[in-house]
C-alpha positions as CSV (number, residue, x, y, z in Angstrom):
1,Q,52.8,-26.6,51.1
2,Y,53.0,-24.1,48.3
3,G,50.3,-21.1,47.3
4,Y,47.4,-20.3,48.7
5,R,45.2,-22.6,50.7
6,Y,41.1,-22.5,50.3
7,T,38.6,-22.6,53.0
8,E,36.7,-25.6,52.8
9,E,33.6,-23.0,51.7
10,Y,34.8,-22.0,48.5
11,L,35.7,-25.6,48.0
12,L,32.4,-26.6,48.3
13,R,31.0,-23.2,46.1
14,F,33.4,-23.1,43.3
15,P,31.9,-26.4,41.5
16,M,27.9,-24.8,41.9
17,V,29.7,-21.5,40.7
18,Y,30.9,-23.2,38.1
19,W,28.1,-25.0,36.7
20,A,25.6,-22.5,36.9
21,I,28.1,-20.0,34.4
22,A,28.3,-22.9,32.6
23,V,24.2,-23.6,32.6
24,V,23.6,-19.9,31.8
25,C,26.8,-20.0,29.5
26,L,24.4,-22.8,27.4
27,I,20.5,-21.0,27.6
28,I,22.6,-17.5,26.4
29,F,24.2,-20.5,22.4
30,V,20.8,-21.8,22.5
31,R,18.6,-18.3,22.6
32,I,21.4,-17.5,20.2
33,N,20.6,-20.2,18.1
34,E,17.2,-19.6,18.1
35,F,17.3,-15.3,17.1
36,E,20.1,-16.5,14.5
37,D,16.9,-19.1,12.9
38,E,14.3,-16.4,13.6
39,Q,16.1,-14.4,11.4
40,N,17.1,-16.9,8.7
41,K,12.9,-17.7,8.6
42,L,13.0,-13.6,8.5
43,L,15.5,-13.3,5.3
44,Q,13.5,-15.9,3.2
45,K,10.3,-14.5,3.6
46,M,12.1,-11.1,2.9
47,D,13.6,-12.8,-0.6
48,E,10.2,-14.7,-1.3
49,A,8.7,-11.3,-1.2
50,N,10.6,-9.7,-2.7
51,K,10.6,-11.4,-5.9
52,A,6.8,-11.7,-5.8
53,K,7.1,-7.9,-5.5
54,S,9.2,-8.3,-9.0
55,N,7.5,-10.2,-10.7
56,F,4.6,-8.3,-10.1
57,L,6.1,-5.1,-11.4
58,A,7.7,-7.2,-14.4
59,N,4.0,-8.8,-14.8
60,M,2.5,-5.2,-14.3
61,S,3.9,-3.5,-16.8
62,H,3.9,-6.1,-19.3
63,E,0.0,-5.8,-18.8
64,I,0.2,-1.8,-19.0
65,R,2.6,-1.5,-22.0
66,T,0.6,-3.9,-24.2
67,P,-2.9,-1.3,-24.0
68,M,-0.8,1.7,-24.1
69,N,1.2,0.6,-27.2
70,A,-2.0,0.3,-28.8
71,I,-3.1,3.9,-27.8
72,M,0.1,5.1,-28.9
73,G,-0.7,3.2,-32.3
74,M,-4.0,4.9,-32.9
75,C,-2.4,8.5,-31.9
76,E,0.2,7.5,-34.9
77,L,-1.9,7.2,-37.0
78,S,-4.3,9.4,-36.7
79,L,-1.4,12.2,-36.7
80,Q,-1.2,11.1,-40.2
81,E,-4.6,11.8,-41.3
82,E,-5.3,14.8,-41.9
83,L,-6.9,17.1,-38.7
84,S,-7.8,19.9,-37.4
85,E,-4.6,21.7,-35.3
86,N,-6.6,21.5,-32.0
87,L,-7.2,17.4,-32.7
88,R,-3.6,17.5,-34.0
89,E,-2.7,19.1,-30.6
90,N,-4.7,16.8,-28.3
91,C,-3.5,13.8,-30.3
92,E,0.5,15.5,-30.3
93,N,-0.6,15.8,-26.2
94,I,-1.9,11.8,-26.1
95,R,1.3,10.7,-27.7
96,S,3.9,12.7,-26.1
97,S,1.7,11.9,-22.6
98,G,1.9,7.9,-23.8
99,E,5.7,8.1,-24.0
100,N,6.9,8.8,-21.3
101,L,4.1,7.0,-19.1
102,L,6.0,4.0,-21.0
103,G,9.8,5.7,-20.3
104,I,8.6,5.4,-16.6
105,I,7.4,1.8,-17.2
106,N,10.2,0.8,-18.0
107,D,12.1,2.0,-15.7
108,L,10.0,0.1,-13.2
109,L,10.7,-3.1,-15.1
110,D,14.3,-2.1,-15.4
111,F,14.6,-1.7,-11.4
112,S,12.8,-4.7,-10.6
113,K,15.1,-6.3,-12.9
114,I,18.2,-4.5,-11.4
115,E,16.9,-6.6,-8.0
116,S,16.1,-9.9,-9.3
117,G,20.0,-9.7,-11.1
118,K,18.8,-9.9,-14.7
119,M,19.4,-6.9,-15.5
120,E,22.0,-6.6,-18.8
121,L,23.5,-3.9,-20.5
122,V,23.8,-3.3,-23.7
123,C,27.5,-2.1,-24.5
124,E,27.8,0.2,-27.5
125,E,29.4,3.4,-29.2
126,Y,27.0,6.0,-29.5
127,S,27.1,10.1,-29.7
128,L,27.5,11.8,-26.7
129,S,26.1,14.6,-27.8
130,A,23.3,12.7,-29.1
131,L,23.0,11.7,-25.7
132,L,22.5,14.9,-23.9
133,N,20.4,15.6,-26.8
134,D,17.4,13.5,-25.2
135,V,18.3,13.6,-22.2
136,I,17.1,17.2,-22.4
137,N,14.6,17.1,-24.6
138,M,12.7,14.6,-21.6
139,T,13.9,16.8,-18.6
140,V,12.3,20.3,-20.8
141,A,9.5,18.5,-22.0
142,R,9.6,16.9,-17.8
143,K,9.3,20.5,-16.3
144,G,6.3,22.3,-18.0
145,G,5.4,25.7,-17.3
146,K,7.6,25.1,-14.2
147,A,10.0,27.9,-13.7
148,L,13.6,25.7,-13.6
149,E,17.0,26.1,-15.3
150,F,18.3,23.1,-16.6
151,M,22.0,23.6,-16.8
152,V,24.6,20.6,-18.9
153,N,28.4,21.2,-18.9
154,V,30.2,18.8,-21.0
155,D,34.3,19.0,-20.0
156,P,35.8,19.7,-23.6
157,K,38.2,16.5,-23.1
158,V,35.0,14.4,-23.2
159,P,35.9,12.7,-26.2
160,E,32.5,13.0,-29.0
161,R,32.0,8.6,-29.3
162,L,31.8,7.1,-26.3
163,Y,30.8,3.4,-25.0
164,G,28.6,2.0,-22.4
165,D,25.0,1.5,-22.3
166,K,23.3,4.7,-23.3
167,I,19.9,4.0,-23.1
168,R,20.8,3.0,-19.2
169,L,22.4,6.2,-18.7
170,R,19.3,8.2,-20.5
171,Q,17.2,6.9,-17.9
């Protein structure tokens, strides 16, 4: 006889241990599948909630934008009239605040478009100095009376005319 001779006890226990390990593996496999199913259900719910949030943002931004445009239009009409200095300043503040609010609303709408994969870039040629001037003006207007310093440093090698989505860059 060649090799190791197994004891009678070992030969009796081996099938039981083998089947016990097989049963434990089967239970683990079933539990893993259950967890994967639960994870897939949660991911589906998360996607549905994300879509609902994006739709809500899109609808609400549209609903807010319409009256804001009306307010700003009325302000523009008022500014064309002869007004006292105090009233003109109030109208300018309303117009400026309305533009800032519309910018925030547009940003929210754009974020929901990005999340839903519906964001489209509009690439065109633009002037870098004009874009930077707009950004500087918006930033200075938003800082109010706060003691903040805003510096712009542009490498002279950057061309004046660039190609891209200037609206998204301004945002």
